[in-house]
Coordinates of C-alpha atoms in Angstrom, one line a residue:
X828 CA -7.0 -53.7 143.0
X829 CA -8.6 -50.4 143.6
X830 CA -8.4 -49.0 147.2
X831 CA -11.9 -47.2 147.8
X832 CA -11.9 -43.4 149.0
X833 CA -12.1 -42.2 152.5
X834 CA -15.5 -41.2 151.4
X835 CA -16.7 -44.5 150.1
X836 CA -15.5 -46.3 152.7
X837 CA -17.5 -44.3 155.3
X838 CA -20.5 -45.8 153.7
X839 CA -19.8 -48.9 154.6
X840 CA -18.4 -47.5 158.6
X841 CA -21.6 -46.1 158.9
X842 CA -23.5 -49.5 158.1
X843 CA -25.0 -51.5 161.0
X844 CA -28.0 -53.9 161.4
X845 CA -30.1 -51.4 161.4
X846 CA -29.1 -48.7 159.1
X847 CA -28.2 -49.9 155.7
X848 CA -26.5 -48.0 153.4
X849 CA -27.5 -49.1 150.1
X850 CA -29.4 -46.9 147.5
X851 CA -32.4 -48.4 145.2
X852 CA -34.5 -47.8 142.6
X853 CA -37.9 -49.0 141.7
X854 CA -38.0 -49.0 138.2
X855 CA -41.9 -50.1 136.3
X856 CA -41.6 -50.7 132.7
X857 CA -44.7 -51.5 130.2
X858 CA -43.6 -54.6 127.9
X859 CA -47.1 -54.4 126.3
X860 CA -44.9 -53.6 122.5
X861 CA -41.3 -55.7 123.6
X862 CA -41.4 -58.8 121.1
X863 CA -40.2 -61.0 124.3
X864 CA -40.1 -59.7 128.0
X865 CA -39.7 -62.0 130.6
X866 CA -37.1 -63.0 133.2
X867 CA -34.7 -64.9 131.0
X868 CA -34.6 -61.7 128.7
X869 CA -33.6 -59.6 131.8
X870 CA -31.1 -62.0 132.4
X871 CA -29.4 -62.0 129.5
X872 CA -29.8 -58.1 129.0
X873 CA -28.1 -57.2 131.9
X874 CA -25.1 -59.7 131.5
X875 CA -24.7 -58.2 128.0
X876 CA -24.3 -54.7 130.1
X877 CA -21.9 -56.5 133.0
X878 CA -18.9 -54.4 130.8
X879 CA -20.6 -51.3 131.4
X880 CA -20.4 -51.0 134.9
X881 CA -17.3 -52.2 137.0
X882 CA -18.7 -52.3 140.4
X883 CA -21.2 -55.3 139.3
X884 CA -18.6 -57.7 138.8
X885 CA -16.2 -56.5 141.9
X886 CA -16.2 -57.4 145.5
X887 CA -14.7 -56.0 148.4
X888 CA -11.4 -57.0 150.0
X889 CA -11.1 -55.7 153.3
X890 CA -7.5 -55.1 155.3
X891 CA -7.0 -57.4 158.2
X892 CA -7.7 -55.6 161.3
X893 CA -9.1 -52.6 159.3
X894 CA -6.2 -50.6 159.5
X895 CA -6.8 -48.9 155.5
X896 CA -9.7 -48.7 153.2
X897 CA -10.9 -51.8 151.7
X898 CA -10.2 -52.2 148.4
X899 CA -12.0 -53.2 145.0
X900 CA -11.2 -56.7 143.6
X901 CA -13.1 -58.4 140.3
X902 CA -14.5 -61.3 142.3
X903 CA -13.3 -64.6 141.3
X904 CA -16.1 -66.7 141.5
X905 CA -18.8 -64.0 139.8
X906 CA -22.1 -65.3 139.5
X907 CA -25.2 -63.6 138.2
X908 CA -27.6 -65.7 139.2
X909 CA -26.8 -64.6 142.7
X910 CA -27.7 -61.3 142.1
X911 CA -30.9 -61.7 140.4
X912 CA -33.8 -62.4 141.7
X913 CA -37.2 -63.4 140.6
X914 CA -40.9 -62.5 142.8
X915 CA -44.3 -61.6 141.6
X916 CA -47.5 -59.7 143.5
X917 CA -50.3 -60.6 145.1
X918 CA -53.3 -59.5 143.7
X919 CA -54.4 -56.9 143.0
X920 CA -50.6 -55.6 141.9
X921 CA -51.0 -52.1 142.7
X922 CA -49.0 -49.7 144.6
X923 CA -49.3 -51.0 148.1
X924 CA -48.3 -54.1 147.2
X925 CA -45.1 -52.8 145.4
X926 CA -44.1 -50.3 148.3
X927 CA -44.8 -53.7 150.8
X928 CA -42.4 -56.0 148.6
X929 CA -39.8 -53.5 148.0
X930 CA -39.5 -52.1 151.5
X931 CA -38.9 -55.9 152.3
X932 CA -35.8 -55.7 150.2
X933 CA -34.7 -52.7 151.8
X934 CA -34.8 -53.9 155.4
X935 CA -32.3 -56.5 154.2
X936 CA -28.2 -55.4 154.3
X937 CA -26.4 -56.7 151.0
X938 CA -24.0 -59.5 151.7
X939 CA -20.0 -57.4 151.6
X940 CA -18.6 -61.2 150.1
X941 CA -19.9 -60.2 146.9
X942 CA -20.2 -57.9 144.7
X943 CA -22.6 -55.3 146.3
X944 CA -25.8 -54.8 144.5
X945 CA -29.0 -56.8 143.4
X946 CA -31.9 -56.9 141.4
X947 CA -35.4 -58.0 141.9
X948 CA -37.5 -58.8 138.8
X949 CA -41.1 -58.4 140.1
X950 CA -43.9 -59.7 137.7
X951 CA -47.8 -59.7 138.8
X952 CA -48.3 -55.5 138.5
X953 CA -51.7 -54.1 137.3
X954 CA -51.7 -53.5 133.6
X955 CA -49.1 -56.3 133.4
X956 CA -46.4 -53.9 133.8
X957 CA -43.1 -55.9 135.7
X958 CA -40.6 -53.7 137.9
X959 CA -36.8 -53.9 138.3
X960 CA -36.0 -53.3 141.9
X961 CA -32.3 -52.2 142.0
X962 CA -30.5 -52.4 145.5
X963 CA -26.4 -51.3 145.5
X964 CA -24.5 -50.0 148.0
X965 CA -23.4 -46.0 148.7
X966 CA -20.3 -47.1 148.6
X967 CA -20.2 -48.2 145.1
X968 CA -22.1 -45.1 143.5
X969 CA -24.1 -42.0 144.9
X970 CA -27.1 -40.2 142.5
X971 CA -25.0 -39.2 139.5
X972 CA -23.1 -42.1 138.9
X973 CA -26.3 -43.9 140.2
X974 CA -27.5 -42.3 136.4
X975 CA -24.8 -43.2 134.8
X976 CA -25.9 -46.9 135.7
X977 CA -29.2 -46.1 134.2
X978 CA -28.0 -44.8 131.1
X979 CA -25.7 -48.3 130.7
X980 CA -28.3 -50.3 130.9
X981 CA -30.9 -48.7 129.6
X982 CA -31.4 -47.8 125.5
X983 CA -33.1 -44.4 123.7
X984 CA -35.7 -47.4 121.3
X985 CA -36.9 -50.6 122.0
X986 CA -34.5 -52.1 119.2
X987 CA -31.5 -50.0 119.1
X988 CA -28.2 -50.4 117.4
X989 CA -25.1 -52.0 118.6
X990 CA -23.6 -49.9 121.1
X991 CA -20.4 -48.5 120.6
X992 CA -19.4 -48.2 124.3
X993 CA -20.0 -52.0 124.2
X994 CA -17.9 -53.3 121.5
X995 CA -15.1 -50.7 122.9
X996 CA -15.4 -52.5 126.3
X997 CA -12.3 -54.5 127.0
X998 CA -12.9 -57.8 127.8
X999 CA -13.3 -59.0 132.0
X1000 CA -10.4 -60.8 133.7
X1001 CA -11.6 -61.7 137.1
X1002 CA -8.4 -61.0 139.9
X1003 CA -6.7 -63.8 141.8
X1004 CA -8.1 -63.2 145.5
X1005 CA -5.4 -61.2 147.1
X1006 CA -3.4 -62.6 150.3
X1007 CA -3.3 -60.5 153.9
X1008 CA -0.2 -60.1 153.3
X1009 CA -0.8 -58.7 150.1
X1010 CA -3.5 -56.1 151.2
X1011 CA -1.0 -55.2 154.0
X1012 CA 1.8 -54.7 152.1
X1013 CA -0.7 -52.4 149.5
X1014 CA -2.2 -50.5 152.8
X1015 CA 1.2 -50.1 154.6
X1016 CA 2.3 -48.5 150.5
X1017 CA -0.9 -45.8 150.8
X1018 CA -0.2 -45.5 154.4
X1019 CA 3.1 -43.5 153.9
X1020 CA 1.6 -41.1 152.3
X1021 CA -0.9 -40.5 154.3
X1022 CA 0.4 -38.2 156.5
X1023 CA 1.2 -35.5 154.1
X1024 CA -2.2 -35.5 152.7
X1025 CA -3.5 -35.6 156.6
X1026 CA -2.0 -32.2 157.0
X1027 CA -2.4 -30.8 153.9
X1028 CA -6.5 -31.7 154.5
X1029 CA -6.4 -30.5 157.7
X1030 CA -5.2 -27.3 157.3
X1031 CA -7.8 -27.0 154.5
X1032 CA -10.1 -27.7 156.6
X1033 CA -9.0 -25.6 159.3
X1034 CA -9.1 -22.7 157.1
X1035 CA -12.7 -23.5 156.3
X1036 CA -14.3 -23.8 159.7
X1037 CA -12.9 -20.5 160.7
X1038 CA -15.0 -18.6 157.2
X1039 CA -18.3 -20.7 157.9
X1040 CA -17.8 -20.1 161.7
X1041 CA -17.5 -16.2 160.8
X1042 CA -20.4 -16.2 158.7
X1043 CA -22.4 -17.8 161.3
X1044 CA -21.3 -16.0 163.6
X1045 CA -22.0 -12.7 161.5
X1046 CA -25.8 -14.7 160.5
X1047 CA -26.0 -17.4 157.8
X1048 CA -29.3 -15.6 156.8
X1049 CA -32.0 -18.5 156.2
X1050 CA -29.5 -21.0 155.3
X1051 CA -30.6 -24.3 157.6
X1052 CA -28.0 -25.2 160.2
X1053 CA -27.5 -28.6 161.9
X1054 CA -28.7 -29.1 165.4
X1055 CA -31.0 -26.4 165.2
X1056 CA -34.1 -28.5 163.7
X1057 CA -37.2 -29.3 165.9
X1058 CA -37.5 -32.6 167.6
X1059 CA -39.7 -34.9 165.9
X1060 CA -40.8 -38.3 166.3
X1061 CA -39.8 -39.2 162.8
X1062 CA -36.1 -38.0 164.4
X1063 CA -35.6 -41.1 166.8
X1064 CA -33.7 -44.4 166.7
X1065 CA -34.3 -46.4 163.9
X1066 CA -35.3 -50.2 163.5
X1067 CA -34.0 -52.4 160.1
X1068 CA -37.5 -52.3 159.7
X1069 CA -38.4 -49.8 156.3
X1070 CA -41.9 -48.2 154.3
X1071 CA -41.4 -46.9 150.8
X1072 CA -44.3 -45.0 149.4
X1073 CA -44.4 -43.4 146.0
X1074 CA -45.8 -39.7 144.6
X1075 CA -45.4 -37.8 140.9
X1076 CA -46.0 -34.6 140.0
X1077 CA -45.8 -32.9 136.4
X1078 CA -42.9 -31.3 135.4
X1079 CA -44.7 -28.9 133.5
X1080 CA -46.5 -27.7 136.9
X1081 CA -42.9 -27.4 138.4
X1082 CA -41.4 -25.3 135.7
X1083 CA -44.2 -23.4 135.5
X1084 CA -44.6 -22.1 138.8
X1085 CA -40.6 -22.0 138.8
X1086 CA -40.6 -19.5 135.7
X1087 CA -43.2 -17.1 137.4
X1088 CA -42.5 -17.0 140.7
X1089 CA -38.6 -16.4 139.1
X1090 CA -37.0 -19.3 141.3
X1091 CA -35.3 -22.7 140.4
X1092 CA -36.5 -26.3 139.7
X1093 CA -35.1 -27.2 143.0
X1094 CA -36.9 -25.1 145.0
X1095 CA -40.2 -25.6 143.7
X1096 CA -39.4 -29.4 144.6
X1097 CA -38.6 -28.4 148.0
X1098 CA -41.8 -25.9 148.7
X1099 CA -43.6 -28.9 147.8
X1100 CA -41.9 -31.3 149.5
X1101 CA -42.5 -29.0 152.7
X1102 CA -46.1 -28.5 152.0
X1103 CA -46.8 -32.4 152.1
X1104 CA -44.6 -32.3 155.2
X1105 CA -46.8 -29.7 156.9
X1106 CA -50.0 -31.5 156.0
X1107 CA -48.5 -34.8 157.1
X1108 CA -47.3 -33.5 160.5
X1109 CA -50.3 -31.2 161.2
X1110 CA -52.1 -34.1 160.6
X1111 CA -50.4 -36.1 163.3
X1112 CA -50.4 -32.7 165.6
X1113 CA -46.6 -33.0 165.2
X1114 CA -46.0 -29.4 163.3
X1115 CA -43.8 -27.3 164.7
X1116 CA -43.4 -24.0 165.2
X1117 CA -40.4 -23.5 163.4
X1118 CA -38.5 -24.3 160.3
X1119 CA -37.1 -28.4 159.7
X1120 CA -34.0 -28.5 158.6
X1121 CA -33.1 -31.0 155.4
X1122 CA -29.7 -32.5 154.5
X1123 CA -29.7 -31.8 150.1
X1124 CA -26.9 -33.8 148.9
X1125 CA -25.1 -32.3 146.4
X1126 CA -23.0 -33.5 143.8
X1127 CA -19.3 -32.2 143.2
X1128 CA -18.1 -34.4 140.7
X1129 CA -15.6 -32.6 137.6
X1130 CA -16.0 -33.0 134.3
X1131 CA -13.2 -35.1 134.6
X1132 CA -14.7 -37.3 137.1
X1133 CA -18.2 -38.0 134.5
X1134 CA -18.8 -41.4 134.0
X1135 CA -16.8 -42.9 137.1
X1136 CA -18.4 -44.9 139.9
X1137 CA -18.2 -44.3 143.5
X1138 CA -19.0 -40.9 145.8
X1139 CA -18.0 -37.4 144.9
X1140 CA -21.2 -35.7 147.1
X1141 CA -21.2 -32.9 149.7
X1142 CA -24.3 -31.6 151.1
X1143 CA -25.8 -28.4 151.7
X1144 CA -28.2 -28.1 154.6
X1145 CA -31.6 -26.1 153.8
X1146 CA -34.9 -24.5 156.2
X1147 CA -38.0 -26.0 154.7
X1148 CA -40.8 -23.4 156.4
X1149 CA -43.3 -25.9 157.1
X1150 CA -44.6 -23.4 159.7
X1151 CA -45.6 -21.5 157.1
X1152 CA -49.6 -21.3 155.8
X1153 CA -48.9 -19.5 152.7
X1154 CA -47.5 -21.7 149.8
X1155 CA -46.3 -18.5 148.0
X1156 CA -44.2 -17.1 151.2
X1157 CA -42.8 -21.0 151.5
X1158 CA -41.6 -20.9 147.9
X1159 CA -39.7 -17.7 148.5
X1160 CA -38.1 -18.6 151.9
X1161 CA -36.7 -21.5 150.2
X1162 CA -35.2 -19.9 147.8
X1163 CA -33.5 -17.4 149.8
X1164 CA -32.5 -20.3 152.3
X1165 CA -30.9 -22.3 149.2
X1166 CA -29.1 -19.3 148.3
X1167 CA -27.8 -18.7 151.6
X1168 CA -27.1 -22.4 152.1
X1169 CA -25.1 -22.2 148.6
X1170 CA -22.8 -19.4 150.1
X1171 CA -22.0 -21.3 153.4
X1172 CA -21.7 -24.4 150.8
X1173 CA -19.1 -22.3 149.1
X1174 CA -17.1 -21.3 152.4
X1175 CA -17.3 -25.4 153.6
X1176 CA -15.5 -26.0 150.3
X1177 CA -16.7 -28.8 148.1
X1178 CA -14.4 -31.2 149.0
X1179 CA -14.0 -30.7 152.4
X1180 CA -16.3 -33.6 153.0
X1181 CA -14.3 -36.2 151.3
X1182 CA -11.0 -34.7 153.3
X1183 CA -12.8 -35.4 155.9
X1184 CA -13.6 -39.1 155.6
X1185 CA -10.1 -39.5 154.7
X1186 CA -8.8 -38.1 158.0
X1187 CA -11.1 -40.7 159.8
X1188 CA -9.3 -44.5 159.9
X1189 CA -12.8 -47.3 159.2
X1190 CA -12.0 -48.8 162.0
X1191 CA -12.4 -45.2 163.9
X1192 CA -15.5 -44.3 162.0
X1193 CA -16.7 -47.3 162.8
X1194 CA -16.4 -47.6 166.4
X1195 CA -18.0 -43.6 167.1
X1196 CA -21.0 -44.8 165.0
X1197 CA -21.7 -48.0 167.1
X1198 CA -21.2 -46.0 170.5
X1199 CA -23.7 -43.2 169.2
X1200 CA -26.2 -45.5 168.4
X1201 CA -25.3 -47.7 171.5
X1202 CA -25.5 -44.9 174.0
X1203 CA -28.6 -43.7 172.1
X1204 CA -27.6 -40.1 171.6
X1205 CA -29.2 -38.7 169.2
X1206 CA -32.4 -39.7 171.7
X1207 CA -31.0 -37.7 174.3
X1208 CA -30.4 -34.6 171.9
X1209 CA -32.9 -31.7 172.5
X1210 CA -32.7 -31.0 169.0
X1211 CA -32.4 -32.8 166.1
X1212 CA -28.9 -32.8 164.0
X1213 CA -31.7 -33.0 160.8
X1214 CA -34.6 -33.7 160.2
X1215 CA -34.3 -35.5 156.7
X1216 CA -32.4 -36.3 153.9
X1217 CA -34.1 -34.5 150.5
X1218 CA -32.1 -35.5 147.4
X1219 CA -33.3 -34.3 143.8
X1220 CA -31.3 -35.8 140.8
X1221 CA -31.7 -34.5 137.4
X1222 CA -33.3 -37.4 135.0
X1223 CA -33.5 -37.9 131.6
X1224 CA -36.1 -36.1 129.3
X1225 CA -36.8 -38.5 126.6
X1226 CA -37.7 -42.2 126.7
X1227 CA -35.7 -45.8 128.1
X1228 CA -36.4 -48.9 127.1
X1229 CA -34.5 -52.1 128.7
X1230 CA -34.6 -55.0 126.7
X1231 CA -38.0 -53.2 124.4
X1232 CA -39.8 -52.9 127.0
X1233 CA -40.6 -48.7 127.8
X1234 CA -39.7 -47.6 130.9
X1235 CA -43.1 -45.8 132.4
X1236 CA -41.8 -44.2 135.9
X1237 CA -38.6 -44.6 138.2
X1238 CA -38.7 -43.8 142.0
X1239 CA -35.6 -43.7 143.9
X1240 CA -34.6 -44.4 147.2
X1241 CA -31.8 -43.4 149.6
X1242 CA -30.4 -44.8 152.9
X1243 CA -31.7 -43.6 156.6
X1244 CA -29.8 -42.9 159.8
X1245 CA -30.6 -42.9 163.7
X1246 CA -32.1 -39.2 164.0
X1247 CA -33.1 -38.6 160.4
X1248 CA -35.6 -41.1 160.0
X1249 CA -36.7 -39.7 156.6
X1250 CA -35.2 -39.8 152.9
X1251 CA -37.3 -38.2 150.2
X1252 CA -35.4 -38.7 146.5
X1253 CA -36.2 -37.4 143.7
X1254 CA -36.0 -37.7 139.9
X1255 CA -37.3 -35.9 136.8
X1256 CA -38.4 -38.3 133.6
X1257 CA -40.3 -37.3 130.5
X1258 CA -42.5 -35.1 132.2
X1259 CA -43.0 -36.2 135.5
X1260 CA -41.4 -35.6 138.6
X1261 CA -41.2 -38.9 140.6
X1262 CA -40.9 -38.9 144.4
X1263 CA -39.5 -41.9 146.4
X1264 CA -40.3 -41.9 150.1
X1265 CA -38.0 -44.3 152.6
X1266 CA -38.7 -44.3 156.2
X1267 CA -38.3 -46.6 159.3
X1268 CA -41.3 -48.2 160.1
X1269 CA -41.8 -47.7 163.5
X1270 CA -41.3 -43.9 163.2
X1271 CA -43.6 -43.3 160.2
X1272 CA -45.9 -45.9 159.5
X1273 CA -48.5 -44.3 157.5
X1274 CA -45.8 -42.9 155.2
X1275 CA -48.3 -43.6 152.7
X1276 CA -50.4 -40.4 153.8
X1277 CA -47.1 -37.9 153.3
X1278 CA -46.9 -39.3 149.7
X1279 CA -50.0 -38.9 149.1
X1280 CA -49.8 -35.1 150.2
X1281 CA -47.5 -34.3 147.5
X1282 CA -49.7 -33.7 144.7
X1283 CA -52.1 -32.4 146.8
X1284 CA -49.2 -29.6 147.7
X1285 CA -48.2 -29.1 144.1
X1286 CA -52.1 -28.9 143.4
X1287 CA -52.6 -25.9 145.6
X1288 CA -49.1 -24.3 144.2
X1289 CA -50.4 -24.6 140.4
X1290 CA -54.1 -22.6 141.8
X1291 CA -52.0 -19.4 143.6
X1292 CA -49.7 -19.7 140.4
X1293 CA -52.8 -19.7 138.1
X1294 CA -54.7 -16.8 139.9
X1295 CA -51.4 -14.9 139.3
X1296 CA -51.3 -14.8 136.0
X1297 CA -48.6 -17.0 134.3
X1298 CA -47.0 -16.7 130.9
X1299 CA -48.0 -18.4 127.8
X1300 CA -47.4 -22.1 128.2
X1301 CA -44.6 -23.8 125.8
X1302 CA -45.8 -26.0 123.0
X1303 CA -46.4 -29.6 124.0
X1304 CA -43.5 -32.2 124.1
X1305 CA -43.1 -34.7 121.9
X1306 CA -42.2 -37.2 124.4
X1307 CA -45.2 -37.3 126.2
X1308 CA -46.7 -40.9 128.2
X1309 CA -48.8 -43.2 126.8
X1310 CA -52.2 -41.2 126.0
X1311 CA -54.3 -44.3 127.0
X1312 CA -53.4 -44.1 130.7
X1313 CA -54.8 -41.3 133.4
X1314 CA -54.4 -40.8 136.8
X1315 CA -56.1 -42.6 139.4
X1316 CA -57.2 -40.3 142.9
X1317 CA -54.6 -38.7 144.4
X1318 CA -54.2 -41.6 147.1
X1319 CA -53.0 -44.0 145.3
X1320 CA -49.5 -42.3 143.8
X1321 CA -46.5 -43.6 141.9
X1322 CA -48.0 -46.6 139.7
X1323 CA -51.6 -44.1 138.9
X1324 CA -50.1 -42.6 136.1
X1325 CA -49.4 -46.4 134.4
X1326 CA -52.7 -47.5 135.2
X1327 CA -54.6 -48.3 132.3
X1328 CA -57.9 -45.8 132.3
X1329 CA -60.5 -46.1 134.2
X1330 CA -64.3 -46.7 132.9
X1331 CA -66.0 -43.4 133.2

């Protein structure tokens, strides 16, 4: 048994039947040059990868009456067939119809009896791609780890050799289900000791709110702060009803206006993440007249921690200037609001999040988030605590292949809460930039339109960059996509650039 953290098991606390808090992926893969690529052979891929990553094959055992954490058992009566799933497109297989059918899964909760996570092999896609759509629970993993399950079950060539991490894999032994008394007896164990690390996290913490409190008090320069974001409707109670849309932009059009406007990666992702959010709302007569305010997640996991499941995240809070005509003037704010955001980071402490989950009982957690969303608070709020969740997670530069078949883009998703209505992740692969857009329905339900404003936003970026004057370009990968595919108009984003080419 393995008891999860404080910080995992707020994931689940903060679950209900309308916010779900599992992450996803949309994976699209060409099998066009895999010798055999069908649903069997994703079967019997993934099983072969089962050893790889614990959390598939474990299950949650929860404490009667929720007095401690839940803990991890290997589930007993493991069965992949429960976890796989099989669907294909209407016609014409195209992006809509993959945002419709995936958004479907994510309106859905996983079932906490088993092992928390899914996969849904979807054939029927233009070109005769098929996707993977992932679904597991925050509790389980958060973005890095979330690439550590990638790299498991993905290979660097369609026919690779045996791999070592594989044979090195000891062998599974499912657990014998454990007895209430048992998880008592384990909880009541971690439960003395509890109240020395209470204290010794709360004075930590004590000590922290009284430097970010100074410093805000003295001015957090352009760093975002929560509760001080505009009302928007995208900022109301949410539904279990969800819309995924889907954007990319090249990487080389990121890093070059990153390397001569002298700012980072990051920041060129937000600046264009706010200038498809100032389209979008201006479009809606929504845009406000001062800066949103975005939750980044950040990662804080040690080199020692590498290559373990579960959540080792904090989260920074940034201004994205969508007020703001000038593209240029955007990019700079943002990076002088990441920087200041990156000090008051440094005074929060990176693990004061996690110390704070564990000073929080489930049960507790639990019970506040049902009477905020029952008493409809964050409705009565004049503010907004946020205004989104923006996530970017550093992807691999080279090519995947799962089972042979060439992985062509990946778009990831992440959870949404009553008030922050909105999660925009993203992830870098090959040379693309891939944008996944989650939203509650009701809230935003031509989400479609904000996707489609990315490139449109990175577009006019790359012109002011251009008429600048930027330095020589670097000599071309030799990674690149598939030569015979192009991009279709910028309105249909995410599948375009696997779209076999046009007719001119």
């Amino acid at each position: 048994m393995q008891r999860l953290s404080g910080l995992d098991a707020a994931f689940l606390a903060l679950e209900s039947p309308s916010a779900h808090m599992h992450v996803m992926g949309i994976a699209v893969l060409d099998p066009s040059e895999a010798p055999t690529f069908d649903f069997a052979r994703i079967r019997e891929h993934i099983t072969e990868r089962l050893a790889l990553i614990p959390p598939f094959r474990q299950r949650l055992a929860p404490v009667p009456l929720g007095l401690h954490y839940p803990v991890w058992v290997e589930d007993e009566h493991f069965d992949i067939d429960y976890h796989l799933h099989r669907a294909a497109l209407p016609a014409p297989g195209g992006t809509a119809e993959l945002a419709d059918f995936a958004a479907a899964v994510a309106g859905r909760p996983l079932d906490r009896a088993r092992p928390l996570w899914e996969v849904h092999v979807v054939e029927g896609l233009e070109g005769g791609r098929i996707a993977l759509i992932s679904k597991i629970h925050h509790a389980a993993i958060d973005g890095v780890s979330g690439v550590d399950v990638i790299a498991h079950l993905f290979d660097l060539a369609p026919d690779p050799e045996p791999r070592l991490d594989l044979e090195l894999a000891p062998a599974w032994v499912p657990d014998r289900a454990p007895s209430d008394l048992e998880l008592l007896g384990h909880a009541m164990l971690s439960i003395i000791r509890q109240p020395v690390r209470m204290a010794r996290n709360g004075r930590r913490i004590i000590g922290r709110a009284v430097k970010v409190a100074n410093r805000v008090y003295n001015g957090a320069g352009r760093a975002g702060l929560p509760l001080t974001a505009p009302k928007l409707p995208m900022n109301g109670i949410i539904t279990p009803h969800r819309k995924i849309a889907f954007a990319s932009i090249p990487l080389a059009d990121v890093k070059r206006a990153k390397d001569l406007l002298g700012v980072k990666v990051n920041d060129v992702v937000l600046a264009v993440a706010a200038g498809a959010l100032r389209e979008y709302l201006q479009s809606r007569g929504e845009l406000p007249d001062r800066p949103l305010v975005v939750s980044v997640p950040t990662s804080v996991r040690t080199a020692a921690e590498q290559n373990t499941m579960g959540n080792r995240v904090s989260a920074m809070f940034a201004a994205l200037p969508v007020e703001l005509d000038d593209p240029l003037e955007r990019v700079r704010r943002i990076n002088e609001s990441m920087s200041d955001a990156k000090h008051l980071h440094d005074d929060v402490g990176a693990t004061t999040l996690q110390d704070l989950a564990e000073l929080a009982s489930p049960a507790v957690l639990s019970s506040a988030m049902r009477l905020v969303s029952s008493l409809r608070l964050t409705d009565r709020l004049g503010t907004a605590v946020h205004s989104a969740v923006v996530s970017n997670v550093p992807g691999p530069p080279f090519p995947l292949y799962l089972a042979g078949a060439r992985l062509e883009a990946i778009h990831p998703l992440g959870p949404i809460f009553d008030g922050a209505g909105l999660n925009l992740t993203v992830i870098s692969y090959l040379d693309s930039i891939d944008f996944g857009f989650l939203a509650c329905r009701e809230l935003l339900p031509d989400l479609e339109v904000l996707a489609a404003a990315v490139p449109k936003a990175m577009a006019e970026l790359v012109a002011l960059v251009d008429a600048i004057g930027a330095p020589t370009p670097a000599a071309p990968s030799t990674t690149r996509r598939r030569t015979d595919v192009a991009p279709r108009p910028v309105a249909s984003t995410g599948l375009s650039r696997v779209a076999p080419r046009s007719s001119p």
